Coordinates of C-alpha atoms and ligand atoms in Angstrom, one line a residue:
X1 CA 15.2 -0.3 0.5
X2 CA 16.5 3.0 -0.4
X3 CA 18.4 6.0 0.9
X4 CA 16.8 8.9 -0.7
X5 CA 15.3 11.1 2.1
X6 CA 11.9 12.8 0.7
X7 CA 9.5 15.4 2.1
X8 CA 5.4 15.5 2.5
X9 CA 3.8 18.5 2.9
X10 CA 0.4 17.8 4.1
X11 CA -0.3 15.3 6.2
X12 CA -4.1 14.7 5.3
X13 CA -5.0 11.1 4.3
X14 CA -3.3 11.0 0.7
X15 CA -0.2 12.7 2.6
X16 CA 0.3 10.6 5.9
X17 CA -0.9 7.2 4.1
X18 CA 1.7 7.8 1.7
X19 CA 4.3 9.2 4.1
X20 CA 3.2 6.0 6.4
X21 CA 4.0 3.6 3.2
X22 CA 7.3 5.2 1.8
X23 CA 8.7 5.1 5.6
X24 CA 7.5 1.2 6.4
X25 CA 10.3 0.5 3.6
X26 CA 12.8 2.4 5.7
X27 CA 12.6 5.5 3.1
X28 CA 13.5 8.3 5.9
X29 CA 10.4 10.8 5.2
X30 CA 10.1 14.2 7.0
X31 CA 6.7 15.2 6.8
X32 CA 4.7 18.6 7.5
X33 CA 1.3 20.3 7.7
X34 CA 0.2 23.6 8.7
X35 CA -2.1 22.2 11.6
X36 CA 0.7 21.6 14.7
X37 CA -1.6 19.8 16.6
X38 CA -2.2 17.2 13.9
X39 CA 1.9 17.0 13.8
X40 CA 2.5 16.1 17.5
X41 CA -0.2 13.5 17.2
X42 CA 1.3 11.7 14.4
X43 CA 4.6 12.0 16.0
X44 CA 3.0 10.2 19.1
X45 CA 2.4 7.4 16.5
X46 CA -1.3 8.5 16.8
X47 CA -3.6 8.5 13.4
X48 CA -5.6 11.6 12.7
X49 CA -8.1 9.7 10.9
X50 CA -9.4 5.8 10.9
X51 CA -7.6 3.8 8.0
X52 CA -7.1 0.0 8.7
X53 CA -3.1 -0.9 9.3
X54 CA -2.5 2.5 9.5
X55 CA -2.2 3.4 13.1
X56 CA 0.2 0.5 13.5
X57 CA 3.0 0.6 10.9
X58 CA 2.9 4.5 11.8
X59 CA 3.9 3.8 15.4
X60 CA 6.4 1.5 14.2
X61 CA 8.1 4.0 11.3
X62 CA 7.8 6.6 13.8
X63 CA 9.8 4.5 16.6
X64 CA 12.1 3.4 14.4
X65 CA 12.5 7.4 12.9
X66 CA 11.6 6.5 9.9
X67 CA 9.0 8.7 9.3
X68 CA 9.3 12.4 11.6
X69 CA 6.9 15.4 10.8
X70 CA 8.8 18.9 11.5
X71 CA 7.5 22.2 12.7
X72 CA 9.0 23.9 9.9
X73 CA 8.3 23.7 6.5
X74 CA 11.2 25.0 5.8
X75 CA 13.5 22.3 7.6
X76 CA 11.7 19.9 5.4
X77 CA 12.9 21.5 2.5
X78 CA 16.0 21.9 3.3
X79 CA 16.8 18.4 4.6
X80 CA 15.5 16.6 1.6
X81 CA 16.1 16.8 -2.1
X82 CA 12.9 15.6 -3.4
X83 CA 9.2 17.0 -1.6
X84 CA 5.9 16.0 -2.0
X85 CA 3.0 18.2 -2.3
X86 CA 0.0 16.5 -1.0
X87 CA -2.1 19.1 0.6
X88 CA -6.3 19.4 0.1
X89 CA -7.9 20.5 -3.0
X90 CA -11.6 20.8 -2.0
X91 CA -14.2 21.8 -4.3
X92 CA -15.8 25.6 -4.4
X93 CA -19.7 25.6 -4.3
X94 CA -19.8 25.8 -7.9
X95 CA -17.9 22.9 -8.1
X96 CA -14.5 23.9 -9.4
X97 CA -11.3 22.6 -7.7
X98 CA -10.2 24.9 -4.8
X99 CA -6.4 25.4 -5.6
X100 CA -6.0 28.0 -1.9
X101 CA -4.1 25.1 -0.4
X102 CA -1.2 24.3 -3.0
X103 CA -1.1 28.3 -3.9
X104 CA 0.1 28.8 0.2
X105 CA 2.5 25.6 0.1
X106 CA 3.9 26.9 -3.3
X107 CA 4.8 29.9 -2.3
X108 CA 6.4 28.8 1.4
X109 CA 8.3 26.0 -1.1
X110 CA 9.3 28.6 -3.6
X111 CA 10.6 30.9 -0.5
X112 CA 12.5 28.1 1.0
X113 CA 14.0 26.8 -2.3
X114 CA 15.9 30.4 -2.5
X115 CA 18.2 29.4 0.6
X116 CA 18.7 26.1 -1.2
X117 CA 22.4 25.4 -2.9
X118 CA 21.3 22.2 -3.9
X119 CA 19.2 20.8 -6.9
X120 CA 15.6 20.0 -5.3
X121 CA 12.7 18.5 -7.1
X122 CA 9.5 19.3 -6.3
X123 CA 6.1 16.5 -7.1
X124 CA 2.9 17.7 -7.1
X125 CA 0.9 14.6 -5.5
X126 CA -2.4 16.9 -4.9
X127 CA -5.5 16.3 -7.6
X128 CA -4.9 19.3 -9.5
X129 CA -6.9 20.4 -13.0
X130 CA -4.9 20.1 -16.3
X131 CA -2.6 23.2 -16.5
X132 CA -2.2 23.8 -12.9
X133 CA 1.2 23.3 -12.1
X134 CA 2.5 24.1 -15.3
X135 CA 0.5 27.4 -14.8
X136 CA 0.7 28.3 -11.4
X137 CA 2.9 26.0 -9.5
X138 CA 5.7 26.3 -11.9
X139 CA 5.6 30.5 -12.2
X140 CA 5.0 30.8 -8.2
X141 CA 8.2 28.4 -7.5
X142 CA 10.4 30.9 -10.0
X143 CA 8.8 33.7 -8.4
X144 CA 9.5 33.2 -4.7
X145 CA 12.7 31.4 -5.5
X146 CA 14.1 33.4 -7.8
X147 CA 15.4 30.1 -9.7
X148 CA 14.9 28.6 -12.9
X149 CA 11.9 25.3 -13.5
X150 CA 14.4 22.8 -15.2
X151 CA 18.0 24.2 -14.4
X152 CA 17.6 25.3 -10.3
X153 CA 14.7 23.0 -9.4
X154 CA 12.9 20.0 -11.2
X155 CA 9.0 19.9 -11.1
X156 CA 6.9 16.6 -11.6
X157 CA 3.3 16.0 -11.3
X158 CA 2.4 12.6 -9.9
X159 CA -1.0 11.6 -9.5
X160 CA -2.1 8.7 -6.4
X161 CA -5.1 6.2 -6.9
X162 CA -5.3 5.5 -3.3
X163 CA -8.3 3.8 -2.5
X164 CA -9.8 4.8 1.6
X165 CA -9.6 1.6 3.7
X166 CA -6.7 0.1 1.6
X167 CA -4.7 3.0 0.8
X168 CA -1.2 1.8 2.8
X169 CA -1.8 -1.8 0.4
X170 CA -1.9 0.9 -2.6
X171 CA 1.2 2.9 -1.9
X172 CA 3.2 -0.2 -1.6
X173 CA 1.4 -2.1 -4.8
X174 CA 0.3 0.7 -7.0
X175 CA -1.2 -0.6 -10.7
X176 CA 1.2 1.6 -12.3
X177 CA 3.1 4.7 -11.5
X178 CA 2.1 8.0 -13.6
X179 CA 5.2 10.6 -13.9
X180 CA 4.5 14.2 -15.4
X181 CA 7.7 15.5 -16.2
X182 CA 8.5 19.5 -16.9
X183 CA 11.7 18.1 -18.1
X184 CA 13.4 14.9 -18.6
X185 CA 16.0 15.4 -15.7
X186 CA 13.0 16.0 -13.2
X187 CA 11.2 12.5 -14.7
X188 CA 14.4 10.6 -14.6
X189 CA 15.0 12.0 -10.7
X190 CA 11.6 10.7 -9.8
X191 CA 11.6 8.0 -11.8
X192 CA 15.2 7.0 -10.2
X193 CA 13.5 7.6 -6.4
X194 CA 10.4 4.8 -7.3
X195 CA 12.8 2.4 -9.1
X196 CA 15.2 2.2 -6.0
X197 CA 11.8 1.8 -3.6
X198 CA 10.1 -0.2 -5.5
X199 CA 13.2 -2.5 -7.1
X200 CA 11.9 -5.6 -9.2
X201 CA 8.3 -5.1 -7.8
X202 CA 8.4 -2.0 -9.7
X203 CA 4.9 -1.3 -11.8
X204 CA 4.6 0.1 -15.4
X205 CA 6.2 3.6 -15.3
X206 CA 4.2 5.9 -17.6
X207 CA 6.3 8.8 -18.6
X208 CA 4.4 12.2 -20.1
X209 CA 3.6 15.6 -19.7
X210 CA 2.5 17.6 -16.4
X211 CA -1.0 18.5 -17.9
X212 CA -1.5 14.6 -19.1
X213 CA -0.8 13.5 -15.9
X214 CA -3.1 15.6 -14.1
X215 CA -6.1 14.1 -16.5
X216 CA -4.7 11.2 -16.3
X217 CA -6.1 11.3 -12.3
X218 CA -9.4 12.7 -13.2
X219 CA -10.0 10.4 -16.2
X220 CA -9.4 7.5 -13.8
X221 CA -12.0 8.5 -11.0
X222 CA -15.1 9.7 -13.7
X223 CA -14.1 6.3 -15.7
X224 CA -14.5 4.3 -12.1
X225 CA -17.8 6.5 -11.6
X226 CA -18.9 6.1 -14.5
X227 CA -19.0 2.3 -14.9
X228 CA -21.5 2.7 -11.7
X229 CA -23.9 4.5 -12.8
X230 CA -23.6 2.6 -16.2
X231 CA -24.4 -0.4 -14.1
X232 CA -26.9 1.6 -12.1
X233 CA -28.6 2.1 -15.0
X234 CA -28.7 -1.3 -16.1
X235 CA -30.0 -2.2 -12.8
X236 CA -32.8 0.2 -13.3
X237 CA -34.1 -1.1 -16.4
X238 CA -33.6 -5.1 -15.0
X239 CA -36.3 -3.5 -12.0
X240 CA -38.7 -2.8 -14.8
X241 CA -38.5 -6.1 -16.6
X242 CA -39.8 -9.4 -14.4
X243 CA -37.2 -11.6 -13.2
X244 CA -34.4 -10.0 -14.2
X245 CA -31.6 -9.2 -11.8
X246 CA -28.5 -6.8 -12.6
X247 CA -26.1 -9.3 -10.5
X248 CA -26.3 -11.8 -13.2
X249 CA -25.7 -9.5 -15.9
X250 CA -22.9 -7.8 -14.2
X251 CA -21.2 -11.3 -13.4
X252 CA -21.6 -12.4 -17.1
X253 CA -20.6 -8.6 -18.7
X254 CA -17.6 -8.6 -16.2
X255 CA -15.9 -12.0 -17.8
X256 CA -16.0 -9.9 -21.0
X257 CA -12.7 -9.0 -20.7
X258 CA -13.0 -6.1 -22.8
X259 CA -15.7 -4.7 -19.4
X260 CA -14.2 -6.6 -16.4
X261 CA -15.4 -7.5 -13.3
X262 CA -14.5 -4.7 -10.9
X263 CA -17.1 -1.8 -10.0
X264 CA -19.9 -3.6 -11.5
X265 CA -22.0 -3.5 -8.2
X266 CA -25.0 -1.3 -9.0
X267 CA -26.2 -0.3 -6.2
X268 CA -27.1 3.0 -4.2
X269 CA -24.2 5.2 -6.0
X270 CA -21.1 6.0 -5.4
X271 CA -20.0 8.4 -2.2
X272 CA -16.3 9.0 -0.8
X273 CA -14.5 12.3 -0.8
X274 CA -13.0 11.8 -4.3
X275 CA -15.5 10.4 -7.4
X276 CA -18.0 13.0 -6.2
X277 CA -15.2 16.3 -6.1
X278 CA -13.3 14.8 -9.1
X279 CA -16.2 14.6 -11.0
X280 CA -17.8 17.7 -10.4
X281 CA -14.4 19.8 -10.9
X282 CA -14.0 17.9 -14.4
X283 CA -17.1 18.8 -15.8
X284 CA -16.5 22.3 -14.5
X285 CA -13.2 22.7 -16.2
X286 CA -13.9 21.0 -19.8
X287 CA -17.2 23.7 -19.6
X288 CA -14.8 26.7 -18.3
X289 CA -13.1 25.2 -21.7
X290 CA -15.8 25.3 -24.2
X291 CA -16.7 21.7 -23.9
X292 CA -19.6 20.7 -22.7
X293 CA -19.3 17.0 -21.2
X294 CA -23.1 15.3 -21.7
X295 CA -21.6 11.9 -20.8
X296 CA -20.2 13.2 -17.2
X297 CA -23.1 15.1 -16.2
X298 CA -25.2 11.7 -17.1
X299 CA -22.9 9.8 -14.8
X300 CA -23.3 12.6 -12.2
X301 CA -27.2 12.8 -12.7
X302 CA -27.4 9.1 -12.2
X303 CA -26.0 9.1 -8.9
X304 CA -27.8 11.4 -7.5
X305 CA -31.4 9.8 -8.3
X306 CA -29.7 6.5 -7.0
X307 CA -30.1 7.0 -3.3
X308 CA -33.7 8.1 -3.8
X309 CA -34.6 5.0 -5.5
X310 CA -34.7 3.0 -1.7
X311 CA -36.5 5.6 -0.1
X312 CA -39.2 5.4 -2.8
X313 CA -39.6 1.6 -2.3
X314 CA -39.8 1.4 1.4
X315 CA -42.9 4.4 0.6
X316 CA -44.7 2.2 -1.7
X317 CA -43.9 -0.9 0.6
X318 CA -45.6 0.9 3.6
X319 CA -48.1 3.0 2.1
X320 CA -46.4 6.3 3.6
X321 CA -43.3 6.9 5.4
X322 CA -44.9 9.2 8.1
X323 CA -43.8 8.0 11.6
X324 CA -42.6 4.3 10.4
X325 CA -39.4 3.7 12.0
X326 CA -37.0 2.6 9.4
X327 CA -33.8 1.3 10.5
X328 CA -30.5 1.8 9.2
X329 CA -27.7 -0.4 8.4
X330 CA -24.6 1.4 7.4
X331 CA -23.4 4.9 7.2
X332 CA -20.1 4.9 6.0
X333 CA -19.4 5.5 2.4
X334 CA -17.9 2.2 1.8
X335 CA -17.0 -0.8 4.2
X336 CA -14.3 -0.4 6.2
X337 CA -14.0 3.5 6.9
X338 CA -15.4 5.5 9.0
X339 CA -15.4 8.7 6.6
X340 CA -18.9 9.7 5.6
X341 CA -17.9 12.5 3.3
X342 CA -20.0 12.1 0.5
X343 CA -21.6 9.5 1.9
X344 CA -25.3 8.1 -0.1
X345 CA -26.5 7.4 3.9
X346 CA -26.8 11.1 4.8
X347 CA -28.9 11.8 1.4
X348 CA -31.1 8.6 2.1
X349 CA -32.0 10.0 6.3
X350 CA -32.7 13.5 5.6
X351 CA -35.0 12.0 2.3
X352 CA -36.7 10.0 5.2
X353 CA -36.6 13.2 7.9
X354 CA -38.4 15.1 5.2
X355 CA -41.0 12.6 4.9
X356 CA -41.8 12.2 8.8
X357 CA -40.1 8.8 9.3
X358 CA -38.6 8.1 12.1
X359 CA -34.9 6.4 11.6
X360 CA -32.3 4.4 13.8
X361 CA -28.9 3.8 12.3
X362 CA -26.1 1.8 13.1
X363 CA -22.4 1.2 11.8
X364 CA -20.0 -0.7 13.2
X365 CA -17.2 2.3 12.3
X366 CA -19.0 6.0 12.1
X367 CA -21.8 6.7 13.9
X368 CA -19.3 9.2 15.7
X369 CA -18.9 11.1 12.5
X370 CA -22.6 10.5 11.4
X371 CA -23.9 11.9 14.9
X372 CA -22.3 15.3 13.9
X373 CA -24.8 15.7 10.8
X374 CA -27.9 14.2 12.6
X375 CA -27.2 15.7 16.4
X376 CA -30.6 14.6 17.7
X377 CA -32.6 13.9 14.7
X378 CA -32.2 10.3 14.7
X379 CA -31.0 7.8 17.2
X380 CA -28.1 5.5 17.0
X381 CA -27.5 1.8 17.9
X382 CA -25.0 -0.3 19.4
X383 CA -25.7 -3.3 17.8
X384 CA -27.9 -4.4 14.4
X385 CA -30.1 -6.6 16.6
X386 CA -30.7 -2.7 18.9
X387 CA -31.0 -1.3 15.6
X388 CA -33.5 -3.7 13.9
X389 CA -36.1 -3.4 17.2
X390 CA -39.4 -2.9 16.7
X391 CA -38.6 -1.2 13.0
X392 CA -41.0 -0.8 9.7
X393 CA -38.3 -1.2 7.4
X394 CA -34.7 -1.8 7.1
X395 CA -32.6 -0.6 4.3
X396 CA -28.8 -1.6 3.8
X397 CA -26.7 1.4 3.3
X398 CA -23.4 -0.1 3.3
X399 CA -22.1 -3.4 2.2
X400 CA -20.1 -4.2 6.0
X401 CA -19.2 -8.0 6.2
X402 CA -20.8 -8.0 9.4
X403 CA -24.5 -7.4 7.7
X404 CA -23.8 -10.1 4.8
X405 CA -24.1 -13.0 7.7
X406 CA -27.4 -11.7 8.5
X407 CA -30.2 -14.7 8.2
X408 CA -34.1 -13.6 7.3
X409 CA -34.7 -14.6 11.4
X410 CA -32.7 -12.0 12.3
X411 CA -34.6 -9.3 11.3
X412 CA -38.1 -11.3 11.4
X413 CA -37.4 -11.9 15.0
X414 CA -36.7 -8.0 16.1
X415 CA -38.6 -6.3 13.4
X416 CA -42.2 -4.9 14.0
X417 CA -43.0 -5.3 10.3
X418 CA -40.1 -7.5 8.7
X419 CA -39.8 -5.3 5.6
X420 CA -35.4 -5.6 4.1
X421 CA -34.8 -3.4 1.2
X422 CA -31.2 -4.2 0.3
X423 CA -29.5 -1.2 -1.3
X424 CA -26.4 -3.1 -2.0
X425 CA -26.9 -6.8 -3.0
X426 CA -25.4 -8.3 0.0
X427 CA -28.5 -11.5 0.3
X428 CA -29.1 -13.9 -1.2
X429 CA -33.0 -12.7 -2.9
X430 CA -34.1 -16.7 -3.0
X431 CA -33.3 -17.1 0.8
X432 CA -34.9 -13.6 1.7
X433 CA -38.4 -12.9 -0.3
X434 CA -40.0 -16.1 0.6
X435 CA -39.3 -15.6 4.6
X436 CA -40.2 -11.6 4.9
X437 CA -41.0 -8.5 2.7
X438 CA -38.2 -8.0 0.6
X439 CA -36.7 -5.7 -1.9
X440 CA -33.8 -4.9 -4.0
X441 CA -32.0 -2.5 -6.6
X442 CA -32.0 -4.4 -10.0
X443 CA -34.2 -6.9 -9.1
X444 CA -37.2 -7.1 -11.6
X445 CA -41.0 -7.6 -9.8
X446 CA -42.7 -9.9 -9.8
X447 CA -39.4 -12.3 -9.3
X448 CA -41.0 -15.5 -10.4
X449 CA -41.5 -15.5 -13.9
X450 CA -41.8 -18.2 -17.0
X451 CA -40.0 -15.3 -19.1
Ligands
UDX1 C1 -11.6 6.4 -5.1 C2 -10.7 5.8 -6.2 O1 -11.0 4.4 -6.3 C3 -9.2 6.0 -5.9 O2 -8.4 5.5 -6.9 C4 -8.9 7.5 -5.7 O3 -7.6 7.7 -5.4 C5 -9.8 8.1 -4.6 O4 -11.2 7.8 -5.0 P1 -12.4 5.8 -2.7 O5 -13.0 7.1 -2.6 O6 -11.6 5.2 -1.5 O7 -11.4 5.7 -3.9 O8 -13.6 4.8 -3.0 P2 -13.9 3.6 -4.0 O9 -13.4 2.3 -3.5 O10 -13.4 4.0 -5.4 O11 -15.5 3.6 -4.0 C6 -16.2 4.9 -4.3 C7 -17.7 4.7 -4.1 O12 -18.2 3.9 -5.2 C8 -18.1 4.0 -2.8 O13 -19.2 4.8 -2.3 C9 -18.5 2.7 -3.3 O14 -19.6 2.1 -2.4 C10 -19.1 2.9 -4.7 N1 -19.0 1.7 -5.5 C11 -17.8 1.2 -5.8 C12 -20.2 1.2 -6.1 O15 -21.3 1.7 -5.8 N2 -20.1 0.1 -6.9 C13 -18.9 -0.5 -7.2 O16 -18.9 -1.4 -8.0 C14 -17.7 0.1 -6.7

């Protein structure tokens, strides 16, 4: 429990998830975003987006006025001493880190800040590049407020690791808490503000610079990306060698506990809004640098033959993908969302659009979001068992639980040719290949083997 009031401006999913989380531990937070609409909707207790818990703990911090957004940015300011920056940083098409978003709230902060008697510290939550808010946050505050970085205002950067579908679960149990400081009265200030939420649950508190804290974020997403395409990889080989299979060497690496056992399931890639963006705008800003990062651009080349790799099974499996009708399962990026940014799905259909198939899909959470992309070029199902009718081939997209209860009857009794090419290890391969065509990444042909 804590009586510090903060601020949030941007109330995308980083923004309202964190908003959502400080305020369900009766931390009064007034939020704000540029888009009104999306303001009187969360102020209705009404989610912009899907995110599971979310919708309700935001009706309940919002009835009990824990968490309010305001109209004006400046009111936020002004009725707060510490505000958040958590506003979109998008990629450009050559896949540097679109900084147009923090610029405008800078400047509308710095502006404000000049009516401001009182000592306000402002945190950059956005994933900025190294140098950013030392560079341009910090001289567009001093500009527009006419105050000092250190002696008028503090500045912190402080990177999130929210992960989608578990995000609220994140901001209340964080790993660790990372603190860039500008100086050691704006660390201690933040600090102070995650001590008195947190109390003894508090995680390590790692104290350092603004520029170190802003790699610290993209080190953390290209490290998670690039143990999967290292296992990827691995899985890749273990397809060329009989009998091998990639879940058995990732079970027996992952008790190394030098390696671990967390994102070690190879698979089609990785999607999501942020590995992809974070990766891309690293490698573009160690090259703007001098630097030229082989190992990032491996991870990134990896991923994007991974997808492919099912596609090019289900055409050697069928002889041809012209007019088979290949069903679908999964189009979110990951389990329990229904964001498809990013998402290995939409690069798997148009792959099998190109090549004349015809394709059904279904997902239990974003077939709404996926029908924007596809708008008449596929068709969507209610239902696996709708889905897997009269189908050539069925490839899993997306690990959902629902799909892992699937038996080999329940696609041998809808399917026209019973063909399952499982793109994220969710069967069992010894209850599967013996019943029905089946396939697998990392799964070395032939399967039965003296070797
Ligand atoms: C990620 C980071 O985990 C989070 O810390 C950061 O703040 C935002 O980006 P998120 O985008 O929600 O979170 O997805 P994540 O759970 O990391 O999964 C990313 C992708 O990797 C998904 O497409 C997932 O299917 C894939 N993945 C993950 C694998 O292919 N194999 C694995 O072992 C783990």
């Amino acid at each position: 429990m804590t009586s510090y009031g903060v601020s949030i401006i941007g109330m995308g999913y980083v923004g309202l998830c964190t908003a959502v989380g400080f305020a369900s531990k009766a931390c009064k937070v007034a939020a704000y975003d540029i888009d009104h609409e999306k303001l009187a909707l969360i102020n209705r207790g009404i989610a912009p987006f899907y995110e599971p818990g979310l919708e309700k703990m935001l009706k309940k911090t919002v009835d009990e006025h824990y968490l309010i957004c305001l109209l004006e940015l400046e009111d936020a300011i002004l009725k707060t001493d510490i505000t958040f920056i958590a506003v979109g940083t998008p990629s450009k098409p050559d896949g540097s880190i679109d900084l147009s978003q923090v610029e405008e709230a800078v400047v509308r902060i710095g502006d404000t800040l000049r009516k401001k008697n009182k000592h306000h510290l402002i945190v950059v939550k956005s994933t900025v590049i190294p140098g950013t808010t030392e560079n341009m946050v910090k001289p567009l505050l001093e500009k527009y407020s006419g105050k000092n970085c250190g002696k008028d205002f503090g500045l912190c950067m402080n990177p999130e690791f929210l992960r989608e579908g578990s995000a609220i679960y994140d901001t209340l149990h964080p790993d660790r808490i990372v603190i860039g400081e500008h100086d050691k009265k704006s660390g201690d200030a933040l600090e102070l503000f995650y001590r008195s939420f947190y109390g003894e649950e508090a995680p390590p508190i790692i104290r350092t610079n603004l520029s170190t804290a802003e790699l610290i974020k993209y080190a953390n997403n290209t490290f998670l990306a690039t143990k999967i395409s290292f296992i990827n990889t691995v899985a890749n080989i273990c397809e060329k060698i009989p009998g091998a299979d990639v879940k058995t060497v990732a079970g027996a690496i992952g008790l190394d506990k030098r390696i671990g056992p967390l994102f070690l399931n190879a698979g089609l890639g990785y999607g999501g809004y942020c590995l992809p963006k974070d990766l891309k705008a690293l490698i573009a800003f160690s090259k703007r640098l001098g630097y030229d990062p082989v190992l990032l651009k491996a991870v990134e080349d990896v991923n994007e033959a991974q997808p492919n790799k099912v596609v090019e099974i289900a055409r050697v499996l069928l002889g041809g993908l012209k007019d088979k009708k290949v069903a679908i399962l999964g189009l979110a990026f990951k389990p329990n969302t229904d964001d498809i940014r990013g998402a290995v799905s939409v690069k798997i259909i148009k792959r099998l659009l190109e090549e004349k198939a015809k394709v059904v899909a279904y997902d239990p959470s974003a077939t709404d979001n996926a029908r924007k992309i596809f708008r008449g070029e596929i068709d969507f199902a209610a239902s696996v068992a709708d889905c897997l009718k009269d189908t050539d081939c069925c490839i899993i997209v997306t690990e959902w639980e629902e799909f892992k209860n699937l038996q080999p009857e329940d696609f041998i009794e809808r399917m026209r040719n019973p063909l399952v090419i499982d793109g994220r290890r969710i069967f069992k391969p010894e209850l599967f290949e013996d019943r029905l065509k089946f396939a697998a990444i990392g799964l070395g042909q032939p399967r039965k083997t003296d070797l």
